[in-house]
Coordinates of C-alpha atoms in Angstrom, one line a residue:
Chain M
X816 CA 68.9 -205.0 -97.6
X817 CA 65.7 -207.0 -97.3
X818 CA 63.8 -206.9 -100.5
X819 CA 61.4 -203.9 -100.2
X820 CA 58.7 -205.5 -102.4
X821 CA 58.1 -208.2 -99.9
X822 CA 57.4 -205.8 -97.1
X823 CA 54.0 -204.2 -97.1
X824 CA 54.4 -200.6 -98.2
X825 CA 53.1 -198.0 -95.7
X826 CA 50.2 -195.8 -96.7
X827 CA 48.6 -198.5 -98.8
X828 CA 45.3 -200.2 -97.9
X829 CA 44.2 -203.5 -99.2
X830 CA 40.9 -201.9 -100.3
X831 CA 42.8 -199.3 -102.3
X832 CA 45.1 -201.8 -103.9
X833 CA 42.0 -203.8 -105.0
X834 CA 40.2 -200.9 -106.5
X835 CA 43.4 -199.9 -108.3
X836 CA 43.7 -203.3 -109.9
X837 CA 40.0 -203.4 -110.9
X838 CA 40.1 -200.0 -112.5
X839 CA 43.3 -200.9 -114.4
X840 CA 41.8 -204.2 -115.7
X841 CA 38.6 -202.4 -116.9
X842 CA 40.5 -199.8 -118.9
X843 CA 43.1 -202.3 -120.1
X844 CA 40.3 -204.2 -121.7
X845 CA 39.0 -201.0 -123.4
X846 CA 42.5 -200.4 -124.7
X847 CA 43.3 -203.9 -125.8
X848 CA 40.1 -205.2 -127.4
X849 CA 40.3 -203.1 -130.6
X850 CA 43.8 -204.3 -131.0
X851 CA 42.9 -207.9 -130.5
X852 CA 40.3 -207.4 -133.2
X853 CA 42.8 -205.9 -135.6
X854 CA 45.2 -208.8 -135.0
X855 CA 42.4 -211.3 -135.7
X856 CA 41.6 -209.5 -138.9
X857 CA 45.0 -210.1 -140.3
X858 CA 44.4 -213.9 -140.1
X859 CA 40.8 -213.9 -141.4
X860 CA 40.2 -215.4 -144.8
X861 CA 38.6 -213.0 -147.2
X862 CA 35.0 -214.3 -146.8
X863 CA 35.3 -213.8 -143.0
X864 CA 36.6 -210.3 -143.5
X865 CA 33.4 -209.3 -145.3
X866 CA 31.1 -211.5 -143.3
X867 CA 28.0 -210.0 -141.7
X868 CA 27.5 -209.8 -138.9
X869 CA 31.3 -209.5 -138.4
X870 CA 32.8 -212.0 -135.9
X871 CA 35.2 -210.7 -133.3
X872 CA 37.5 -213.6 -133.3
X873 CA 38.8 -215.4 -136.3
X874 CA 37.2 -218.8 -137.1
X875 CA 39.4 -220.4 -139.6
X876 CA 42.8 -218.7 -139.2
X877 CA 44.8 -218.5 -142.4
X878 CA 48.1 -217.2 -143.5
X879 CA 46.6 -216.2 -146.9
X880 CA 46.8 -212.5 -146.2
X881 CA 50.4 -212.7 -145.3
X882 CA 51.1 -214.8 -148.3
X883 CA 49.2 -212.4 -150.5
X884 CA 51.2 -209.6 -149.1
X885 CA 54.5 -211.3 -149.8
X886 CA 53.3 -212.1 -153.4
X887 CA 52.6 -208.4 -153.9
X888 CA 55.9 -207.5 -152.4
X889 CA 57.7 -209.7 -154.9
X890 CA 55.9 -208.1 -157.8
X891 CA 57.1 -204.6 -156.9
X892 CA 59.3 -202.5 -159.2
X893 CA 62.4 -202.6 -157.1
X894 CA 63.2 -205.5 -154.8
X895 CA 61.1 -205.2 -151.7
X896 CA 64.2 -205.6 -149.5
X897 CA 65.2 -202.1 -150.8
X898 CA 62.2 -200.4 -149.2
X899 CA 62.9 -202.4 -146.0
X900 CA 66.6 -201.4 -146.0
X901 CA 65.6 -197.7 -146.5
X902 CA 63.3 -197.7 -143.5
X903 CA 65.7 -199.6 -141.3
X904 CA 68.5 -197.4 -142.3
X905 CA 66.8 -194.0 -141.7
X906 CA 65.2 -195.3 -138.5
X907 CA 68.5 -196.5 -137.0
X908 CA 70.7 -193.5 -138.0
X909 CA 67.9 -191.0 -137.2
X910 CA 67.2 -192.4 -133.8
X911 CA 70.8 -192.7 -132.6
X912 CA 71.7 -189.2 -133.7
X913 CA 68.4 -187.7 -132.4
X914 CA 69.1 -189.1 -128.9
X915 CA 72.6 -187.8 -128.8
X916 CA 71.9 -184.4 -130.4
X917 CA 68.8 -183.7 -128.4
X918 CA 70.3 -184.9 -125.1
X919 CA 73.4 -182.6 -125.6
X920 CA 71.2 -179.6 -126.2
X921 CA 68.9 -180.6 -123.3
X922 CA 71.9 -181.0 -121.0
X923 CA 73.1 -177.5 -121.3
X924 CA 69.6 -176.1 -121.3
X925 CA 69.0 -177.8 -118.0
X926 CA 72.3 -177.5 -116.3
X927 CA 74.3 -174.6 -117.7
X928 CA 73.7 -170.9 -117.3
X929 CA 74.2 -168.8 -120.4
X930 CA 72.5 -165.9 -122.2
X931 CA 69.6 -166.7 -124.4
X932 CA 68.9 -170.1 -122.9
X933 CA 65.4 -169.5 -121.7
X934 CA 64.4 -167.8 -124.9
X935 CA 65.8 -170.7 -126.9
X936 CA 63.9 -173.2 -124.8
X937 CA 60.6 -171.3 -125.1
X938 CA 61.0 -171.2 -128.9
X939 CA 61.6 -175.0 -128.9
X940 CA 58.3 -175.6 -127.0
X941 CA 56.4 -173.2 -129.2
X942 CA 57.7 -174.9 -132.3
X943 CA 55.7 -178.0 -131.2
X944 CA 52.5 -175.9 -131.5
X945 CA 52.6 -174.8 -135.1
X946 CA 50.6 -177.0 -137.5
X947 CA 52.9 -179.2 -139.6
X948 CA 50.2 -179.2 -142.3
X949 CA 51.2 -175.6 -143.0
X950 CA 54.9 -175.8 -142.6
X951 CA 55.2 -178.6 -145.1
X952 CA 55.4 -176.2 -148.0
X953 CA 58.1 -173.9 -146.6
X954 CA 59.9 -177.1 -145.6
X955 CA 59.9 -178.3 -149.1
X956 CA 61.2 -174.9 -150.4
X957 CA 64.1 -175.1 -147.9
X958 CA 64.9 -178.7 -148.9
X959 CA 65.0 -177.8 -152.6
X960 CA 67.2 -174.8 -151.9
X961 CA 69.6 -177.1 -150.1
X962 CA 69.4 -179.6 -153.0
X963 CA 68.2 -182.3 -150.6
X964 CA 65.0 -183.3 -152.3
X965 CA 65.2 -186.9 -153.3
X966 CA 68.0 -187.8 -150.9
X967 CA 68.2 -189.6 -147.5
X968 CA 69.1 -186.3 -145.9
X969 CA 65.6 -184.9 -146.5
X970 CA 64.2 -187.8 -144.3
X971 CA 66.9 -188.2 -141.7
X972 CA 68.2 -184.7 -140.9
X973 CA 65.0 -183.0 -139.8
X974 CA 64.2 -186.0 -137.5
X975 CA 67.5 -185.5 -135.7
X976 CA 66.3 -182.1 -134.3
X977 CA 62.7 -182.9 -133.5
X978 CA 61.8 -180.4 -130.7
X979 CA 60.0 -183.1 -128.7
X980 CA 63.3 -184.8 -127.9
X981 CA 64.9 -181.7 -126.4
X982 CA 61.8 -180.9 -124.4
X983 CA 61.6 -184.5 -122.9
X984 CA 65.3 -184.8 -122.1
X985 CA 65.5 -181.3 -120.6
X986 CA 62.6 -182.1 -118.2
X987 CA 64.4 -185.1 -116.9
X988 CA 67.9 -183.5 -116.9
X989 CA 66.5 -180.8 -114.6
X990 CA 66.1 -183.4 -111.9
X991 CA 69.8 -184.3 -111.7
X992 CA 71.3 -182.9 -108.6
X993 CA 74.0 -180.4 -109.5
X994 CA 76.3 -181.8 -106.8
X995 CA 76.7 -185.0 -108.7
X996 CA 77.9 -183.1 -111.8
X997 CA 80.1 -180.9 -109.7
X998 CA 81.9 -183.8 -108.0
X999 CA 82.7 -185.3 -111.4
X1000 CA 84.1 -181.9 -112.6
X1001 CA 86.2 -181.7 -109.5
X1002 CA 87.6 -185.1 -110.2
X1003 CA 88.8 -183.6 -113.5
X1004 CA 86.2 -184.8 -115.9
X1005 CA 85.6 -182.5 -118.9
X1006 CA 82.0 -181.6 -119.9
X1007 CA 81.8 -184.3 -122.5
X1008 CA 82.7 -186.9 -120.0
X1009 CA 80.3 -185.5 -117.4
X1010 CA 77.6 -185.6 -120.0
X1011 CA 78.1 -189.1 -121.3
X1012 CA 79.3 -190.8 -118.1
X1013 CA 77.3 -189.0 -115.4
X1014 CA 74.2 -187.3 -116.8
X1015 CA 73.1 -189.8 -119.4
X1016 CA 73.2 -192.9 -117.2
X1017 CA 71.1 -191.0 -114.6
X1018 CA 68.4 -190.2 -117.1
X1019 CA 68.3 -193.7 -118.8
X1020 CA 64.5 -194.0 -118.4
X1021 CA 64.2 -190.7 -120.3
X1022 CA 66.3 -191.6 -123.4
X1023 CA 64.8 -195.1 -123.5
X1024 CA 61.4 -193.4 -123.8
X1025 CA 62.7 -191.0 -126.4
X1026 CA 64.0 -194.0 -128.3
X1027 CA 60.4 -195.2 -128.6
X1028 CA 59.1 -191.9 -129.9
X1029 CA 61.9 -191.5 -132.4
X1030 CA 61.8 -195.1 -133.6
X1031 CA 58.0 -195.0 -133.9
X1032 CA 58.1 -191.8 -135.9
X1033 CA 60.8 -192.8 -138.3
X1034 CA 59.5 -196.3 -138.8
X1035 CA 56.2 -195.0 -139.9
X1036 CA 57.7 -192.1 -141.9
X1037 CA 56.1 -191.7 -145.3
X1038 CA 58.7 -189.7 -147.1
X1039 CA 56.5 -189.4 -150.2
X1040 CA 56.7 -185.6 -150.5
X1041 CA 60.5 -185.4 -150.3
X1042 CA 61.6 -188.5 -152.1
X1043 CA 60.3 -189.7 -155.4
X1044 CA 62.9 -192.2 -156.7
X1045 CA 61.6 -195.7 -156.2
X1046 CA 65.0 -196.7 -154.7
X1047 CA 64.7 -194.2 -151.9
X1048 CA 61.1 -194.7 -150.9
X1049 CA 60.3 -196.0 -147.5
X1050 CA 58.4 -199.1 -146.4
X1051 CA 55.2 -197.2 -145.4
X1052 CA 55.1 -195.5 -148.8
X1053 CA 55.5 -198.8 -150.6
X1054 CA 52.8 -200.4 -148.5
X1055 CA 50.5 -197.6 -149.2
X1056 CA 51.0 -198.1 -152.9
X1057 CA 49.9 -201.7 -152.4
X1058 CA 46.8 -200.8 -150.5
X1059 CA 45.9 -198.1 -153.0
X1060 CA 45.6 -200.7 -155.7
X1061 CA 42.2 -201.7 -154.6
X1062 CA 39.5 -203.4 -152.7
X1063 CA 40.8 -206.9 -153.4
X1064 CA 43.8 -206.0 -151.2
X1065 CA 41.7 -205.7 -148.0
X1066 CA 43.3 -208.9 -146.7
X1067 CA 46.8 -207.7 -147.5
X1068 CA 46.0 -204.3 -146.0
X1069 CA 45.2 -205.8 -142.6
X1070 CA 48.3 -207.9 -142.7
X1071 CA 50.3 -204.7 -143.5
X1072 CA 48.8 -202.9 -140.5
X1073 CA 49.9 -205.8 -138.3
X1074 CA 53.3 -206.1 -139.9
X1075 CA 54.0 -202.3 -139.5
X1076 CA 53.1 -202.5 -135.8
X1077 CA 55.1 -205.6 -134.8
X1078 CA 58.7 -204.1 -135.1
X1079 CA 58.0 -200.9 -133.0
X1080 CA 56.1 -203.0 -130.5
X1081 CA 59.0 -205.3 -130.0
X1082 CA 61.4 -202.4 -129.6
X1083 CA 58.9 -200.9 -127.2
X1084 CA 58.6 -204.0 -125.1
X1085 CA 62.4 -204.3 -124.8
X1086 CA 63.0 -200.7 -123.9
X1087 CA 60.1 -200.6 -121.4
X1088 CA 61.5 -203.6 -119.6
X1089 CA 64.7 -201.6 -119.3
X1090 CA 62.9 -198.5 -118.1
X1091 CA 61.2 -200.4 -115.4
X1092 CA 64.4 -202.3 -114.5
X1093 CA 66.4 -199.2 -113.9
X1094 CA 64.1 -198.1 -111.1
X1095 CA 65.7 -200.1 -108.2
X1096 CA 69.3 -199.3 -109.4
X1097 CA 69.3 -195.7 -110.4
X1098 CA 66.6 -193.6 -108.8
X1099 CA 68.2 -190.2 -108.8
X1100 CA 69.6 -189.5 -105.4
X1101 CA 72.1 -187.1 -104.0
Chain O
X556 CA 62.2 -123.3 -121.4
X557 CA 60.7 -126.5 -120.2
X558 CA 60.7 -128.0 -123.7
X559 CA 64.4 -127.2 -124.0
X560 CA 65.1 -128.9 -120.7
X561 CA 63.2 -132.0 -121.8
X562 CA 65.0 -132.1 -125.1
X563 CA 68.4 -131.8 -123.4
X564 CA 67.4 -134.5 -121.1
X565 CA 66.4 -136.7 -124.1
X566 CA 69.8 -135.9 -125.6
X567 CA 71.6 -136.8 -122.5
X568 CA 69.7 -140.0 -122.3
X569 CA 70.6 -140.8 -125.9
X570 CA 74.2 -139.8 -125.3
X571 CA 74.2 -142.2 -122.3
X572 CA 72.3 -144.9 -124.2
X573 CA 74.8 -145.7 -126.8
X574 CA 77.8 -146.3 -124.5
X575 CA 75.5 -148.4 -122.2
X576 CA 74.3 -150.4 -125.2
X577 CA 77.9 -150.9 -126.2
X578 CA 79.0 -151.9 -122.8
X579 CA 76.0 -154.3 -122.5
X580 CA 76.8 -155.8 -125.9
X581 CA 80.5 -156.3 -125.0
X582 CA 79.4 -157.8 -121.7
X583 CA 77.1 -160.1 -123.6
X584 CA 79.9 -161.0 -126.0
X585 CA 82.4 -161.9 -123.2
X586 CA 79.6 -163.7 -121.4
X587 CA 79.0 -165.7 -124.6
X588 CA 82.7 -166.4 -125.0
X589 CA 82.9 -167.7 -121.5
X590 CA 80.0 -170.1 -122.3
X591 CA 81.5 -171.3 -125.6
X592 CA 81.2 -174.9 -124.5
X593 CA 77.4 -174.5 -123.8
X594 CA 76.8 -173.2 -127.2
X595 CA 78.9 -175.9 -128.7
X596 CA 76.6 -178.5 -127.1
X597 CA 73.6 -176.7 -128.3
X598 CA 74.9 -176.0 -131.9
X599 CA 74.1 -179.3 -133.7
X600 CA 70.5 -179.2 -132.5
X601 CA 70.2 -175.5 -132.8
X602 CA 71.3 -175.3 -136.5
X603 CA 69.0 -178.2 -137.7
X604 CA 66.2 -176.9 -135.6
X605 CA 66.4 -173.4 -137.0
X606 CA 66.5 -174.7 -140.6
X607 CA 63.8 -177.2 -140.5
X608 CA 61.4 -176.2 -137.7
X609 CA 61.8 -172.5 -136.9
X610 CA 62.4 -171.1 -140.4
X611 CA 59.3 -172.9 -141.9
X612 CA 57.2 -171.4 -139.1
X613 CA 58.6 -167.9 -139.8
X614 CA 57.9 -168.3 -143.5
X615 CA 54.4 -169.6 -142.7
X616 CA 53.6 -166.6 -140.6
X617 CA 54.8 -164.4 -143.4
X618 CA 52.6 -166.3 -145.9
X619 CA 49.6 -165.5 -143.6
X620 CA 49.8 -161.9 -144.7
X621 CA 49.8 -162.8 -148.4
X622 CA 47.7 -164.3 -151.1
X623 CA 49.7 -167.4 -152.0
X624 CA 48.4 -170.2 -154.3
X625 CA 51.7 -172.1 -154.4
X626 CA 52.0 -171.7 -158.2
X627 CA 52.5 -167.9 -158.3
X628 CA 54.7 -166.0 -155.9
X629 CA 52.9 -164.6 -152.8
X630 CA 51.3 -161.2 -152.9
X631 CA 51.2 -159.1 -149.8
X632 CA 47.7 -158.3 -148.7
X633 CA 48.1 -157.2 -145.0
X634 CA 45.6 -158.4 -142.5
X635 CA 43.0 -159.4 -145.2
X636 CA 43.2 -163.1 -144.4
X637 CA 42.6 -162.5 -140.7
X638 CA 39.7 -160.1 -141.4
X639 CA 38.1 -162.7 -143.8
X640 CA 38.5 -165.4 -141.2
X641 CA 36.7 -163.6 -138.5
X642 CA 34.2 -161.5 -140.5
X643 CA 33.1 -163.6 -143.4
X644 CA 34.0 -167.2 -142.8
X645 CA 31.2 -168.8 -140.7
X646 CA 32.7 -172.2 -141.1
X647 CA 35.9 -171.0 -139.4
X648 CA 33.9 -169.9 -136.4
X649 CA 32.1 -173.2 -136.4
X650 CA 35.4 -175.0 -136.5
X651 CA 36.7 -173.0 -133.5
X652 CA 33.7 -174.1 -131.5
X653 CA 34.3 -177.8 -132.5
X654 CA 38.0 -177.6 -131.7
X655 CA 37.4 -176.0 -128.3
X656 CA 34.8 -178.7 -127.5
X657 CA 37.3 -181.5 -128.5
X658 CA 40.2 -179.8 -126.6
X659 CA 38.3 -179.0 -123.4
X660 CA 36.8 -182.5 -123.1
X661 CA 39.4 -184.9 -124.4
X662 CA 42.4 -182.9 -123.3
X663 CA 41.8 -182.9 -119.5
X664 CA 40.4 -186.5 -119.5
X665 CA 43.4 -187.8 -121.4
X666 CA 45.9 -185.9 -119.3
X667 CA 44.4 -187.2 -116.0
X668 CA 43.9 -190.7 -117.3
X669 CA 47.5 -190.8 -118.5
X670 CA 48.8 -189.8 -115.1
X671 CA 46.6 -192.0 -113.0
X672 CA 47.2 -195.0 -115.2
X673 CA 50.9 -194.5 -114.9
X674 CA 50.6 -194.0 -111.2
X675 CA 48.4 -197.0 -110.6
X676 CA 50.6 -199.2 -112.8
X677 CA 53.6 -198.1 -110.8
X678 CA 52.2 -199.7 -107.6
X679 CA 52.1 -203.1 -109.1
X680 CA 54.8 -205.9 -109.3
X681 CA 57.4 -205.4 -112.0
X682 CA 56.2 -208.1 -114.5
X683 CA 52.6 -206.9 -114.5
X684 CA 53.7 -203.3 -114.7
X685 CA 55.6 -204.0 -117.9
X686 CA 52.7 -205.8 -119.5
X687 CA 50.2 -203.0 -118.6
X688 CA 52.4 -200.2 -119.9
X689 CA 52.6 -202.0 -123.2
X690 CA 48.8 -202.5 -123.3
X691 CA 48.0 -198.9 -122.5
X692 CA 50.5 -197.4 -124.9
X693 CA 49.9 -199.9 -127.8
X694 CA 47.0 -197.9 -129.4
X695 CA 49.4 -194.9 -129.8
X696 CA 52.0 -197.2 -131.2
X697 CA 49.7 -198.9 -133.6
X698 CA 49.5 -196.1 -136.2
X699 CA 46.5 -196.7 -138.5
X700 CA 44.9 -199.5 -136.4
X701 CA 42.3 -197.1 -135.0
X702 CA 40.4 -197.6 -138.2
X703 CA 39.0 -200.8 -136.6
X704 CA 36.7 -198.5 -134.7
X705 CA 34.8 -197.9 -137.9
X706 CA 33.7 -201.6 -137.8
X707 CA 32.9 -201.4 -134.1
X708 CA 30.8 -198.3 -134.6
X709 CA 29.5 -199.3 -138.0
X710 CA 26.3 -197.5 -138.8
X711 CA 24.2 -200.5 -139.8
X712 CA 22.7 -203.2 -137.6
X713 CA 25.7 -205.4 -138.1
X714 CA 28.1 -203.0 -136.3
X715 CA 29.1 -204.3 -132.9
X716 CA 27.7 -201.5 -130.8
X717 CA 24.5 -201.3 -132.8
X718 CA 24.0 -205.0 -132.7
X719 CA 24.6 -205.1 -129.0
X720 CA 22.3 -202.2 -128.1
X721 CA 19.5 -203.6 -130.3
X722 CA 19.8 -207.0 -128.8
X723 CA 19.4 -205.7 -125.2
X724 CA 16.6 -203.5 -126.5
X725 CA 18.0 -200.0 -125.8
X726 CA 17.5 -198.9 -129.4
X727 CA 15.3 -200.3 -132.1
X728 CA 17.0 -198.8 -135.1
X729 CA 20.7 -198.7 -135.8
X730 CA 22.5 -195.4 -135.1
X731 CA 24.7 -193.8 -137.7
X732 CA 27.5 -193.1 -135.2
X733 CA 29.9 -191.4 -137.5
X734 CA 27.3 -189.7 -139.8
X735 CA 24.6 -188.5 -137.4
X736 CA 25.6 -185.0 -136.3
X737 CA 24.0 -185.8 -132.9
X738 CA 26.3 -188.7 -132.2
X739 CA 29.4 -187.8 -134.2
X740 CA 31.2 -185.8 -131.5
X741 CA 30.8 -188.2 -128.6
X742 CA 31.7 -191.2 -130.8
X743 CA 34.8 -189.5 -132.1
X744 CA 35.8 -188.5 -128.6
X745 CA 35.8 -192.2 -127.5
X746 CA 38.2 -193.0 -130.4
X747 CA 40.4 -190.0 -129.7
X748 CA 40.7 -190.9 -126.1
X749 CA 41.6 -194.4 -127.1
X750 CA 44.5 -193.1 -129.1
X751 CA 45.5 -190.4 -126.7
X752 CA 47.4 -192.3 -124.0
X753 CA 50.7 -191.4 -125.6
X754 CA 53.9 -189.3 -125.0
X755 CA 52.7 -187.9 -121.8
X756 CA 51.8 -191.3 -120.3
X757 CA 55.3 -192.7 -121.1
X758 CA 57.0 -189.6 -119.7
X759 CA 55.0 -190.2 -116.5
X760 CA 55.9 -193.9 -116.4
X761 CA 59.6 -193.0 -116.8
X762 CA 59.3 -190.1 -114.3
X763 CA 57.9 -192.3 -111.6
X764 CA 61.1 -194.4 -112.0
X765 CA 63.4 -191.6 -111.3
X766 CA 61.9 -190.3 -108.1
X767 CA 64.0 -189.9 -105.0
X768 CA 63.0 -192.8 -102.8
X769 CA 64.5 -191.3 -99.6
X770 CA 61.8 -188.6 -99.7
X771 CA 59.1 -191.3 -99.4
X772 CA 60.8 -192.8 -96.4
X773 CA 61.0 -189.3 -94.8
X774 CA 57.3 -188.9 -95.6
X775 CA 56.4 -192.0 -93.6
X776 CA 58.2 -190.6 -90.7
X777 CA 56.6 -187.2 -91.1
X778 CA 53.1 -188.7 -90.9
X779 CA 51.9 -188.9 -94.4
X780 CA 48.7 -191.0 -93.9
X781 CA 47.5 -192.4 -97.2
X782 CA 48.4 -192.7 -100.8
X783 CA 46.6 -189.6 -101.8
X784 CA 48.6 -187.4 -99.4
X785 CA 51.7 -189.1 -100.6
X786 CA 50.8 -188.3 -104.1
X787 CA 50.1 -184.6 -103.5
X788 CA 52.9 -183.8 -101.1
X789 CA 55.7 -186.1 -102.3
X790 CA 55.2 -187.6 -105.7
X791 CA 53.7 -184.7 -107.7
X792 CA 56.1 -182.0 -106.6
X793 CA 59.0 -184.2 -107.8
X794 CA 57.2 -184.9 -111.0
X795 CA 56.7 -181.2 -112.1
X796 CA 59.0 -181.4 -115.1
X797 CA 57.1 -184.4 -116.4
X798 CA 53.7 -182.9 -115.6
X799 CA 54.6 -179.9 -117.7
X800 CA 55.8 -182.1 -120.5
X801 CA 52.6 -184.1 -120.5
X802 CA 50.5 -180.9 -120.3
X803 CA 52.1 -179.3 -123.3
X804 CA 51.9 -182.6 -125.3
X805 CA 48.2 -182.8 -124.5
X806 CA 47.6 -179.2 -125.6
X807 CA 49.4 -179.8 -128.9
X808 CA 47.4 -183.0 -129.5
X809 CA 44.0 -182.0 -128.5
X810 CA 43.9 -178.7 -130.4
X811 CA 45.2 -180.3 -133.5
X812 CA 42.7 -183.1 -133.9
X813 CA 42.0 -184.0 -137.5
X814 CA 43.8 -187.0 -138.8
X815 CA 41.8 -189.4 -136.7
X816 CA 38.5 -188.0 -138.0
X817 CA 39.1 -188.4 -141.8
X818 CA 39.2 -192.3 -142.1
X819 CA 36.2 -192.6 -139.6
X820 CA 33.8 -189.9 -140.4
X821 CA 35.0 -188.7 -143.8
X822 CA 36.1 -185.3 -145.0
X823 CA 34.3 -183.0 -144.6
X824 CA 32.0 -184.5 -141.9
X825 CA 28.2 -184.5 -142.2
X826 CA 27.0 -180.9 -141.7
X827 CA 30.5 -180.0 -140.7
X828 CA 29.6 -181.4 -137.3
X829 CA 33.2 -182.4 -136.5
X830 CA 35.0 -179.8 -138.6
X831 CA 38.0 -178.7 -136.6
X832 CA 40.3 -175.8 -137.1
X833 CA 42.9 -178.2 -138.5
X834 CA 40.3 -179.6 -140.9
X835 CA 39.6 -176.1 -142.1
X836 CA 43.3 -175.5 -142.5
X837 CA 43.8 -178.7 -144.5
X838 CA 40.8 -177.9 -146.6
X839 CA 42.3 -174.5 -147.7
X840 CA 46.0 -175.6 -147.7
X841 CA 46.0 -178.9 -149.5
X842 CA 42.7 -179.0 -151.4
X843 CA 42.1 -175.3 -152.5
X844 CA 45.8 -174.4 -152.4
X845 CA 45.2 -171.1 -150.6
X846 CA 48.4 -171.3 -148.5
X847 CA 48.1 -167.7 -147.3
X848 CA 44.7 -168.3 -145.9
X849 CA 45.7 -171.7 -144.4
X850 CA 48.8 -170.1 -142.8
X851 CA 46.6 -167.4 -141.2
X852 CA 44.4 -170.2 -139.7
X853 CA 47.6 -172.0 -138.4
X854 CA 48.9 -168.8 -136.9
X855 CA 45.6 -168.2 -135.0
X856 CA 45.6 -171.8 -133.8
X857 CA 49.2 -171.3 -132.7
X858 CA 48.3 -168.2 -130.6
X859 CA 45.5 -170.1 -128.9
X860 CA 47.8 -173.0 -128.0
X861 CA 50.5 -170.7 -126.7
X862 CA 47.8 -168.9 -124.6
X863 CA 46.5 -172.2 -123.1
X864 CA 50.1 -173.2 -122.4
X865 CA 50.6 -170.1 -120.3
X866 CA 47.4 -170.8 -118.3
X867 CA 48.3 -174.5 -117.7
X868 CA 51.8 -173.5 -116.5
X869 CA 50.2 -171.2 -113.9
X870 CA 48.0 -174.0 -112.8
X871 CA 50.8 -176.5 -112.5
X872 CA 52.7 -174.0 -110.3
X873 CA 50.1 -174.7 -107.6
X874 CA 50.8 -178.4 -107.5
X875 CA 51.9 -179.7 -104.1
X876 CA 50.9 -176.6 -102.1

């Protein structure tokens, strides 16, 4: 097949394409400038951070802030790698299980018929609307009843069943044509195989997106309320402790903000490339 | 005579009712047995969801009918919290006003912006597309970075916006963007919109990747004339699941605005000019430890969100017609 992108698409005018690009450039600048500013801040020496009037771009870039941050990290009570390990560990385990568990539930909610399914799904959506500020206390009561306070369980297990995941996956699973699933069943595949081999590949853009949401949430998870042993604290908690020590840490604080952002950003870029890549190969078709 | 007849009818109904119920239950039971596999798929999520999401909500709704200060066990006081909220808490009524203002302005703008950005981006070559998706989503990804807006909108003459406006002569004195009740709402809305291109946007981007391309080909043949017709008649109807997802995410976000406000405008804000329902709830829940009262606020907010959800779903039903 001749590459479609070379051919001029029907229903598109040059004028429309141009407006489209101009609008996007304008808003992209609005979105990006504050971030550019934040990145610059991380490399500003202390006197430039408190300079008036503030300059947008850094003049004498320095790695002092980063060095300062590492010095503070080394002075912490437990080795800093421990906080790092905790966050990486709960992020990986939580994200993998969340995607599998949420997708399995979403699959039957979208493609099976059984009593109670609509009620269940409506409850899942409504759970998104109740303020987490209020449920924090009942949540703590439940955790302590289970004996999970101050364990990894308290951080990982709730993340596995975040309602957002089921909602997102179900919306995409609905678009899968039943005929594709039926033909796999006729070929003798059991439901687990149909789910893993047929349904999941078809909704790859969806779970790549869910991967971002889950990764982002767990990476920034401050488990402070459920976990109090120093060995179990997460990276955001430890970093907050550093920032809380005072004004003189302003440089380190801006380095922290940047540092916390880099890892999810890299994961995001990789997964987005995959989302966009899948288009030509696996648009859902009968 | 008549009464007797009615009562025998009632009895008859009751006599019929039990076996019918039994039959229905056994039908349901066999139906459930037949769908064992479906429940098996649902179980891991269902169990964790019930324990850590549903149960806390149920307990909170129960707390809303009690006086509960976290230290002593809750005391049942009926509708008292709700009565107090509507009859003697002026600040609550003010917070409802602020919340609706935020929700009705930032909600729709952010929803439409998310969709149109995703749609425009989808028209571009692949490399550029990937870069733009990252730029638009980066603010949501960046956690606390929105705090840089406090420097941009700084209230003295050295703030970027003030400095710029004074230099070109629009204003002669610096504006206290985050402290002046006149400017606080619009300024916060700009920052909120900046952070709001989030879950919905990504779902739209992914949704546009899974469209059935053959329908577009059919559309060209059928005489779809321009990109707007294509959008309304072909793209949107296929995107309904994602549109619904985006709408509900927007509702939950725009009615729950609070966390963005605190680092920028303080807590509470000047004259409570940007005091939202969630701010009110946090005030009572985590500062005054009146969990019963805070739970009542959360329950009311919850009902408002569920209501708007119903309205939005009705509106979305009209898409593509």
